[in-house]
Structures are given as C-alpha cells and as structure tokens.
Coordinates of C-alpha atoms and ligand atoms in Angstrom, one line a residue:
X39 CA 4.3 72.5 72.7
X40 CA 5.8 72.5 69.2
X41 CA 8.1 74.6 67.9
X42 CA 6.9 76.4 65.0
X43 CA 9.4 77.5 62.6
X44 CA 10.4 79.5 59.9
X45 CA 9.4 77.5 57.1
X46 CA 5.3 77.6 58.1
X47 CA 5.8 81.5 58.7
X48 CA 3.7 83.6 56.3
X49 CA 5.9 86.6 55.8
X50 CA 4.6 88.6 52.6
X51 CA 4.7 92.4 52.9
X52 CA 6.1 92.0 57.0
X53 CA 8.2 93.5 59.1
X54 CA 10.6 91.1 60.5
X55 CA 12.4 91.7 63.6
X56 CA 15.2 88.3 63.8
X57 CA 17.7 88.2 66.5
X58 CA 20.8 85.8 65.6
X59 CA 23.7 85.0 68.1
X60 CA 26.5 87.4 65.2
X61 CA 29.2 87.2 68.5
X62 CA 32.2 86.4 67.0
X63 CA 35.7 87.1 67.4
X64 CA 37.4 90.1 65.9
X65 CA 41.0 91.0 65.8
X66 CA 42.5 92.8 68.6
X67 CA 43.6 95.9 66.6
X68 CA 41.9 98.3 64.1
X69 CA 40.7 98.0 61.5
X70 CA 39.0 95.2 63.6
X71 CA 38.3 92.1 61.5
X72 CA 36.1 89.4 62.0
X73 CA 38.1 86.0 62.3
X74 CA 35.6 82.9 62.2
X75 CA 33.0 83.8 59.9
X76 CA 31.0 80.9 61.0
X77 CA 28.3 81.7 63.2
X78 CA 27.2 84.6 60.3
X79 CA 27.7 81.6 57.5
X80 CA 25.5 79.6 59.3
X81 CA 22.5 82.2 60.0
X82 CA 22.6 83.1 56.0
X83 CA 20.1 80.1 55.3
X84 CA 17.6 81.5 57.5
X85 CA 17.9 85.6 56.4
X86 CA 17.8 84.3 52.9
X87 CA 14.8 82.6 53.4
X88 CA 13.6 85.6 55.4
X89 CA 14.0 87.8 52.3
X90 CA 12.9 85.1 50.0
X91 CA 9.3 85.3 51.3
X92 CA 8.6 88.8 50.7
X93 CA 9.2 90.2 53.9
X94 CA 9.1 94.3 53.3
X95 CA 11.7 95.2 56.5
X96 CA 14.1 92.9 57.8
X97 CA 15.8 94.1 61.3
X98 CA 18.1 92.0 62.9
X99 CA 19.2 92.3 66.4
X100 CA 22.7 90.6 68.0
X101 CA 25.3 91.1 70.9
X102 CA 29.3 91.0 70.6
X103 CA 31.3 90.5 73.6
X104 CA 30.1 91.6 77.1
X105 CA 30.6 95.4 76.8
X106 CA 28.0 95.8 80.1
X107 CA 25.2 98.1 78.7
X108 CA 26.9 100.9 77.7
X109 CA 28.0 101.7 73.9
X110 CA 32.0 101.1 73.1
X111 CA 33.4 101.0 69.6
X112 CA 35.5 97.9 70.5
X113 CA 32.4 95.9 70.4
X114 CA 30.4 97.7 67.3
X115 CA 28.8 95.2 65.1
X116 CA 29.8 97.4 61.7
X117 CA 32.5 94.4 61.0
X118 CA 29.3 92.0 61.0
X119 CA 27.2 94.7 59.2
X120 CA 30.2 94.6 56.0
X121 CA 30.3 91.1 56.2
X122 CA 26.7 90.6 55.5
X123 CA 26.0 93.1 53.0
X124 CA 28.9 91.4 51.0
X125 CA 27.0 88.0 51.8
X126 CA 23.8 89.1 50.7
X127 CA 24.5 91.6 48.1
X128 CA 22.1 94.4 49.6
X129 CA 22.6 96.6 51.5
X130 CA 22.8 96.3 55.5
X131 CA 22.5 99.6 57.4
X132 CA 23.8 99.7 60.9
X133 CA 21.7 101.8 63.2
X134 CA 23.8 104.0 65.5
X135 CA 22.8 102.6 68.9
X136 CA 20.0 99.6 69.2
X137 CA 17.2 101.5 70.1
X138 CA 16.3 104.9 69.0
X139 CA 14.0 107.3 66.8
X140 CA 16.7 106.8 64.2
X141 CA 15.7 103.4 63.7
X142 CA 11.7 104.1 63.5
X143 CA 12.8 106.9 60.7
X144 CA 15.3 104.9 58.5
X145 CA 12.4 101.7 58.4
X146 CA 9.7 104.3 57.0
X147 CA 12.1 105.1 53.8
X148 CA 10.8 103.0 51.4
X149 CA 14.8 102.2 50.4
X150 CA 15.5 100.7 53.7
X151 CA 15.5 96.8 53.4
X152 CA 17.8 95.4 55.8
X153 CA 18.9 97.4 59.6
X154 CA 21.4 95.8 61.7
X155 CA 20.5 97.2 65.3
X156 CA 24.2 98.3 66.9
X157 CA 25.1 96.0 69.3
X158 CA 22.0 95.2 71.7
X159 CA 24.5 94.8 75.0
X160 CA 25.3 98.7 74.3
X161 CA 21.5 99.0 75.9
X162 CA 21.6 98.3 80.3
X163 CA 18.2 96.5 79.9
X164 CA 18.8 94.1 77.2
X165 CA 20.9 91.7 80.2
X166 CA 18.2 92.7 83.0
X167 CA 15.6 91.2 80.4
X168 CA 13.6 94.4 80.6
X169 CA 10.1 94.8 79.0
X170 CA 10.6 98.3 78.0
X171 CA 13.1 97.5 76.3
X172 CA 11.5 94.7 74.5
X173 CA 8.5 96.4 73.6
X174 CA 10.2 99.0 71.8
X175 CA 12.1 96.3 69.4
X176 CA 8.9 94.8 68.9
X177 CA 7.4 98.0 67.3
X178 CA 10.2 97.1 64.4
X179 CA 8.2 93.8 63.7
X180 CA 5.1 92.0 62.9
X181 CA 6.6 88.6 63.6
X182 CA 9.5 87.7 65.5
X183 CA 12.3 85.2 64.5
X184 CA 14.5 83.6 67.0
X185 CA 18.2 81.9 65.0
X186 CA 20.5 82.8 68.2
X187 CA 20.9 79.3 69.2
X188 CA 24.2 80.3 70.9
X189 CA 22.5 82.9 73.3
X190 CA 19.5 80.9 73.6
X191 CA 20.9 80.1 77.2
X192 CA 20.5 84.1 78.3
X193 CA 17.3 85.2 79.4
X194 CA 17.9 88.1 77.9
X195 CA 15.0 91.2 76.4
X196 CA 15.8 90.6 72.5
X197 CA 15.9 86.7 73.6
X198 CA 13.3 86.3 76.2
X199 CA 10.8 89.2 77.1
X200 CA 10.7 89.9 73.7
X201 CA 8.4 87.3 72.9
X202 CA 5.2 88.6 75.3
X203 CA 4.9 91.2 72.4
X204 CA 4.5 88.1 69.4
X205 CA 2.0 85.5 70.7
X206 CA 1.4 83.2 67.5
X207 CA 3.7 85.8 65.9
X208 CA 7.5 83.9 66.8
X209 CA 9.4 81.7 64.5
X210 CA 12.5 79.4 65.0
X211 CA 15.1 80.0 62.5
X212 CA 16.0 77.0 60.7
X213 CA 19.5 77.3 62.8
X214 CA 17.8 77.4 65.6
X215 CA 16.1 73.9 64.5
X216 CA 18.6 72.5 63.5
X217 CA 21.0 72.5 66.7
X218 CA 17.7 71.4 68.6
X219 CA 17.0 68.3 66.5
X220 CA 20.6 67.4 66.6
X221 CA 21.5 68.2 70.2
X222 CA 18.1 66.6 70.8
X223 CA 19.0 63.7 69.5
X224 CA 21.9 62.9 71.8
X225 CA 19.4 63.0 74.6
X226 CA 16.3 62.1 73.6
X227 CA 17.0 59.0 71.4
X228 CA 20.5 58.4 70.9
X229 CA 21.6 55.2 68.7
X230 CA 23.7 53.1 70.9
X231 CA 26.8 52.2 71.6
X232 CA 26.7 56.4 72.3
X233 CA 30.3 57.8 72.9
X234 CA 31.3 61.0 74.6
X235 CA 34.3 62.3 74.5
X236 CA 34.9 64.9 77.2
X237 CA 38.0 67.3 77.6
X238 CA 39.0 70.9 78.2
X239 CA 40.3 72.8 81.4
X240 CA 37.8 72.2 84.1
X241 CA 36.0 69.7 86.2
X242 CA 34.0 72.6 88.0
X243 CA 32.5 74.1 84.7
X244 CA 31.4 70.6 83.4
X245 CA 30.2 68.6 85.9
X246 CA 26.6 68.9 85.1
X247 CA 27.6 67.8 81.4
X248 CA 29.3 64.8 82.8
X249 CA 26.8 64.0 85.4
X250 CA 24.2 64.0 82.1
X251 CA 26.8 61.9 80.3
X252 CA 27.2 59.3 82.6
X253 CA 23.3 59.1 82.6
X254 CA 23.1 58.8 78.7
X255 CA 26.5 57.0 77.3
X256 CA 27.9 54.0 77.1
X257 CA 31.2 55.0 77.2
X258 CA 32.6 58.5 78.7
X259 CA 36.1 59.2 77.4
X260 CA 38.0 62.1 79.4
X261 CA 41.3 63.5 78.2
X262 CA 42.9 66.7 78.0
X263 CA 43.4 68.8 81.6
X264 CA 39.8 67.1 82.4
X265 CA 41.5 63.8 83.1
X266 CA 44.7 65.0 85.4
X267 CA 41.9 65.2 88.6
X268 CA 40.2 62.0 88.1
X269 CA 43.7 60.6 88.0
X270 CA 44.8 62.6 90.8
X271 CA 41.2 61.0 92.3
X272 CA 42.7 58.0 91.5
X273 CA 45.6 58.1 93.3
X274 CA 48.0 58.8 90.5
X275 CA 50.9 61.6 90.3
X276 CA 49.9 64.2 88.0
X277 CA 53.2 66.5 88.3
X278 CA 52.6 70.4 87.8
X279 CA 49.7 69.3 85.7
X280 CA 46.4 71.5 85.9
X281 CA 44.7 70.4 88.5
X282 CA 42.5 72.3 91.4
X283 CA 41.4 70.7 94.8
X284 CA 38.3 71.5 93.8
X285 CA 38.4 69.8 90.7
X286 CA 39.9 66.0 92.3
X287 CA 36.9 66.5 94.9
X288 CA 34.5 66.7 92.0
X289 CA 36.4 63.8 90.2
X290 CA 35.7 61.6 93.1
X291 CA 32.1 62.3 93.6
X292 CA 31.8 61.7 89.6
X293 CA 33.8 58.5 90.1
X294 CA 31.9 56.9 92.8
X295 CA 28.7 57.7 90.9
X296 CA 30.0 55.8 88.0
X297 CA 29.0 52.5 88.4
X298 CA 28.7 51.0 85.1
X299 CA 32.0 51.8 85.1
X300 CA 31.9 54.5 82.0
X301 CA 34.8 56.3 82.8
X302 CA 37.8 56.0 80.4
X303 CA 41.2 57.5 81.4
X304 CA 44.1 58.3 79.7
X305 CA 46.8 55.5 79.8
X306 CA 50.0 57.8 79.1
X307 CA 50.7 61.5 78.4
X308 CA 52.4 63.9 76.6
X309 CA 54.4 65.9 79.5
X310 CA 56.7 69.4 79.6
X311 CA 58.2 71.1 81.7
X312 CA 56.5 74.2 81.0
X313 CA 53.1 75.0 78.3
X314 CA 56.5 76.5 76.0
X315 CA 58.5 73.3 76.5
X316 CA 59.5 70.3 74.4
X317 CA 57.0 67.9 74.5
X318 CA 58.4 64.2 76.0
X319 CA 56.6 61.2 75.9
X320 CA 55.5 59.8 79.4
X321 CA 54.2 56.3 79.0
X322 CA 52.8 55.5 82.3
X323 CA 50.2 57.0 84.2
X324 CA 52.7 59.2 86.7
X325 CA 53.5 62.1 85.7
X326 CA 57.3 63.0 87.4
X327 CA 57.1 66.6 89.8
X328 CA 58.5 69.1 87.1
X329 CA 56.2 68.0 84.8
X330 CA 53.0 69.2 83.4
X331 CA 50.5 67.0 80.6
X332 CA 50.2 68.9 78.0
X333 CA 48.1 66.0 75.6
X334 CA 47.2 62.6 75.6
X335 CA 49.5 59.7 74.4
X336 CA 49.9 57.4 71.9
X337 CA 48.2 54.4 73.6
X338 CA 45.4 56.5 74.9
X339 CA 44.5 58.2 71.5
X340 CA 44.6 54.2 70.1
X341 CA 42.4 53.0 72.8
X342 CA 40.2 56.2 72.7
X343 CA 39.8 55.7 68.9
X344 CA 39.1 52.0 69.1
X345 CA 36.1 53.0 71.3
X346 CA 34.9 56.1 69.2
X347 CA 35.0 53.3 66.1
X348 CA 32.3 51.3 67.3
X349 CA 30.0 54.0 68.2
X350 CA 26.7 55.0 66.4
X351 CA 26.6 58.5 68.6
X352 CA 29.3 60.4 69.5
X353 CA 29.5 63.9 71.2
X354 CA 32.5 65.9 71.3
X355 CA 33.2 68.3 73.8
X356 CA 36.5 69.5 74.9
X357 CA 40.2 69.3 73.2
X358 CA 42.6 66.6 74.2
X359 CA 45.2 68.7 75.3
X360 CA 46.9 72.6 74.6
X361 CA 45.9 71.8 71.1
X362 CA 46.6 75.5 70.3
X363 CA 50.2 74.7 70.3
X364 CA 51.5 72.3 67.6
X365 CA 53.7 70.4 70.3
X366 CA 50.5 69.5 71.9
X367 CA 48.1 69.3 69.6
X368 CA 47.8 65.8 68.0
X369 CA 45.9 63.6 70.3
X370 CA 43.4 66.5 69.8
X371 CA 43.8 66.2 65.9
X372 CA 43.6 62.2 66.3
X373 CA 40.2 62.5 68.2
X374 CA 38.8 64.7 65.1
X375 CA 40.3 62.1 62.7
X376 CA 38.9 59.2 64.8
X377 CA 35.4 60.8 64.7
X378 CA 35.4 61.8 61.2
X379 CA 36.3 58.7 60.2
X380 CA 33.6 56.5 61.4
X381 CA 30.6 57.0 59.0
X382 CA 28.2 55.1 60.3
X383 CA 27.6 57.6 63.2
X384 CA 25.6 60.5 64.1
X385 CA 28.7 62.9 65.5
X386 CA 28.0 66.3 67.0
X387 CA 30.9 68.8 68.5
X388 CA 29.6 71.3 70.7
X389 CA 31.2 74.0 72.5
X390 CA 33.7 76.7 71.7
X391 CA 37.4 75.1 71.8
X392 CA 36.2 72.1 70.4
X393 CA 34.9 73.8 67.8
X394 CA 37.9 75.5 67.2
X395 CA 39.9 72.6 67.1
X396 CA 37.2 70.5 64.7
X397 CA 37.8 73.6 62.3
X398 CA 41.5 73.2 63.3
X399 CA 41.5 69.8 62.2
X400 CA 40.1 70.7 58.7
X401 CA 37.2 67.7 58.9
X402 CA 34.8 70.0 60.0
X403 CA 32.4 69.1 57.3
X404 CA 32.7 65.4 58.1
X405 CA 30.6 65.6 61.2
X406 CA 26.8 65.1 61.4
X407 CA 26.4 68.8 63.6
X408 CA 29.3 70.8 64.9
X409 CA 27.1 73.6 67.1
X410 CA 27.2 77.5 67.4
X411 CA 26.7 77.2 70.8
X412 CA 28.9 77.2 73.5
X413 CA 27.7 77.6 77.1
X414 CA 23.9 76.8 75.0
X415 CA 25.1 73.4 73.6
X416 CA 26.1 72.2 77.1
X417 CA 23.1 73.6 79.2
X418 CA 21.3 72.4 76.2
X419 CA 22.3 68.6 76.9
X420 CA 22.4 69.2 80.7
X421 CA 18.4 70.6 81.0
X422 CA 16.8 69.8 77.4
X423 CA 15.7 73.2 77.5
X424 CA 17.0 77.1 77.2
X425 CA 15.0 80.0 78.2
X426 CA 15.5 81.2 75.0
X427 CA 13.7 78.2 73.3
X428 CA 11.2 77.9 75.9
X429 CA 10.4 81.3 75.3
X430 CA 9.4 80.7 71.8
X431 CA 7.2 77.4 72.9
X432 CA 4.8 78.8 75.0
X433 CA 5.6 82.6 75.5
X434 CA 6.5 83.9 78.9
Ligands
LIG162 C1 28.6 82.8 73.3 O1 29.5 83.2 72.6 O2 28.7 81.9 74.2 C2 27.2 83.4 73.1 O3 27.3 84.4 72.1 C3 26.7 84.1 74.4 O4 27.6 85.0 74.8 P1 27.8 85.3 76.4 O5 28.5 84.1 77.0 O6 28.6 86.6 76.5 O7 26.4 85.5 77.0
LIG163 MG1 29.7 82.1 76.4

C-alpha cells in the first residue's frame, strides 16, 4: 500500500486534525523554556502547507514527556504553543486539557484558526490506544494528518486508533515522508560500500540495530561505551570502563554472527580515572584497572575516518565517547567532521544523542537526513515498519 501524503490532500474549507511528535526538551526551572527548537522547525513545512490550502480549522495534537495520563503543569505544551504562534504569525490557542467541550466550542468561533490540544499524555487513554478516545479527536477533523515521525513507534490513540475514524481521509506529513524515504533508503537500497557507525551506552538496547546492521553494511564501526564489551568479548582489559555482563554476552553472540568480519573496534582510548578526570591517552587496546574510556583515540578516529571516506551510505548512530564533556568529546566531533566531509554520500544520523552531538558539532546541515526520531529511527531500520506508519497504510 502507498502512502498517500500531504501534497495530494484536498484540504479547502476542512477541518484538519494533525498530530506532530512537539516533545522536546524544556528547561528544568520556570519560566520553562524550550531548548532544541528542532523537532517544531522541522514540522513548520507541513503546517504551512496545511494552512496554505485553505484548510478552515487546523488542530494539532502532541505529547511532552511521560507525565502518565494525568494533567501536570511541568509537561504543558504552552512553551510549544508561544513558539509556534511566533513561527507562524497567527495565533495558536492552547486548549486547557486535550479533550473537552471547550475545544468543540472555541472551533465553532469563526476567529479560531489554529488549537493546540494540551498535552495528549494528560488523557489515561491516549497510551492504552483507546477508541473512545480517538473518536472524540476525530470529531475535530475531516481529514487526518500524521507528521510525528518520532512517536510513530507508539501505538498510541492520536497515533494509531485514530485512523479507524479517517478511511481515505489520512495524510502523511511531508516530515513524516521524508524520514521514511531517507531511513528507507538505508534498508531498502543502499549505495554501497554502506558504513555504519554505531556508539552510545548499551549493547542490550541496540542489539536489534546491530543485528540489522551486520545484515545490511559493509563495514560496522563501534566506538564509544558500545565497544568496551566487544573488547571485553574479545579478551581485552577494559578497566572501570562501562561495561555490563549482560552486555559482553551480547557482544559475543554478535561477534560470532559476524562472519564477513564487519566489525571494526577501537584501536586505543581516551581513559580517566573518573567521567570528572583528566583525560590520558591510552594507546593500546588495555585499559589499566583505575581506568575508565571515556572516547576513542587518535588511531581509531584515523582508521574509523579512512573507512567512513570511501563510503557512499553512512548511518550514524551513537556518540563516540562522553561527548557532553569537552575532555571527551573529540573522537565524537571527528566522526561528525569525517561524515560531513565526504560529499559523495548519502549520510543519515538517527537517534537522540547522536543528534545532539551532530547539532553539537555545528555540521548539522552537511548531512543528507539527521532524523527526529529516536527509539522510531532505530525500530524504523530494525522492522521497516512503525505502527504508527502502518496505521496510515492500510487503517487498523
Ligand atoms: C521521543 O522523544 O522518543 C518520542 O517523542 C517518543 O516519546 P516516548 O519515548 O516518551 O514515547
Ligand atoms: Mg523515546
């Protein structure tokens, strides 16, 4: 089934109900401000367009944070709800909870344009995926527009069950379609040699993502606290270095799957003797007992770049090391700067710290795609499909 998407919608004089994926981070204190701007930036496109085709009501629908189906001020959208009217120079009203009578009444003034539903986690059922509750956003809309690539993952009411109520009546946004042509790419038809570059904390959380990886790639590079198990696996000393039983157990299995021999380690570290510590250089593989790797070294971020320059597809997922501190942060800088550099490939960065250190890195804007999605991106790459996406196939 194709995807039908925003562009072939016919919208003139329609209530449109649009859910977008507007969770993202806030300062901890009051007044509570938003501090990456990008996920809204990036949905802008497709309210624009929204607005641009003569819808009459436009009523958009996200979560922010996990506040467990009850309403809490810590997690009110009202940030988001400034931010856009500022974006779009109209005015965005932010319902008091997501579903009420309220909402019914302020669409029949004639003034109302834009409503931001409050925070659609404040309601129990939009987690449990319940009808009710879909059915009752529906009545906001004649057609329904899906942009929340990032919680396309959930099966969640304003995600999934919403769509029984818009058969032939659902749109991709053109976010949507755009992480799902580019994350589609890496595993549908990816131009080879294709190089992944894998990092981050855990083994456990990504070893469906490798598994995929070592299935697709021709190269799998792992740094960061990734690597200290597989070199644990290996029969290497990796000092107080993160590094679970769990995690080495995984780390075999992966090894002994990977035949081709994909699997790049780190040749030499960056140690400490604690995450506050002066970084030392440690230019074998063995990491001494009262020491942690914090990053990768300088031969490892050569021999990492010298594969990422001959690659036509890369994916990026993971930082290199504690890149949040400066001491630690340059093999994951060096990556960025390795990928950025080589023009002739299709790059995409997908998942939250990686993200983070992409924007960190400044070159942001030099890859092909750097995704919204987090948790989506990888079960994106994983399963080629998301509930959320599926949903807006074929129905449910
Ligand atoms: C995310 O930030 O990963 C998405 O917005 C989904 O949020 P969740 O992990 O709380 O479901
Ligand atoms: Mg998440």
């Amino acid at each position: 089934m194709q995807l039908k998407t925003l562009q072939e919608a016919d919208l003139k004089g329609k209530k449109v109900i649009a859910r977008f994926d507007f969770n993202v981070p806030l300062t901890k204190t009051e007044p509570r401000k938003i501090t990456d701007t990008s996920r809204i930036d990036l949905a802008l496109p497709t309210i624009r367009m929204i607005l641009e085709k003569g819808a009459s009501k436009l009523v958009l629908i996200s979560h922010l944070g996990r506040p467990d189906g009850q309403p809490n001020p810590k997690y009110s959208l009202e940030p988001v709800a400034a931010y856009l009217a500022e974006k779009l120079s109209t005015d965005v009203i932010l319902s008091e909870s997501p579903v009420d009578n309220g909402v019914k009444n302020l669409l029949q003034l004639p003034e109302t344009k834009v409503v931001l539903l409050e925070n659609i986690r404040f309601h129990p059922g939009e987690e449990k995926n319940d009808m009710e509750l879909a059915e009752k956003l529906a009545t906001y809309g004649d057609v329904y527009v899906n942009d929340a690539f990032g919680a396309a993952h959930r099966k969640h009411s304003s995600t999934y069950a919403i769509n029984a109520f818009f058969k032939n009546r659902s749109y991709a946004g053109l976010l949507m379609k755009k992480e799902i042509d580019s994350l589609g790419t890496l595993i549908e038809k990816p131009t080879k040699p294709f190089i992944a570059i894998i990092g981050g904390a855990k083994v456990s959380d990504k070893i469906k993502t490798i598994e995929k990886m070592l299935v697709l790639v021709d190269t799998l590079l792992i740094g960061g606290a990734m690597a200290y198990p597989f070199l644990k696996a290996k029969g290497f000393e990796v000092g107080k270095s993160l590094c679970s039983d769990e995690d080495v157990n995984l780390a075999k299995q992966l090894l002994s799957q990977d035949k081709g021999g994909k699997i790049q380690l780190p040749k030499d570290h960056v140690i400490s003797s604690s995450l506050e510590g002066k970084p030392e250089k440690c230019l074998g593989l063995n990491i001494a007992p009262d020491f942690m790797g914090l990053d990768i070294g300088e031969e490892t971020i050569k021999s990492f770049a010298d594969h990422i320059k001959t690659a036509k597809t890369v994916f990026w997922n993971g930082p290199m090391g504690l890149f949040e501190s400066k001491n630690f942060a340059h093999g994951t800088m060096m990556i960025a700067k390795a990928i950025a550099s080589n023009k002739q490939c299709f790059s995409v960065v997908g998942g939250g710290d990686s993200v983070a250190a992409a924007h960190q890195s400044g070159l942001a804007e030099e890859f092909s795609h750097v995704s919204t999605g987090g948790g989506a991106s990888l079960e994106f790459i994983e399963r080629g499909e998301l509930p959320g996406v599926q949903a807006l196939k074929v129905g449910v």
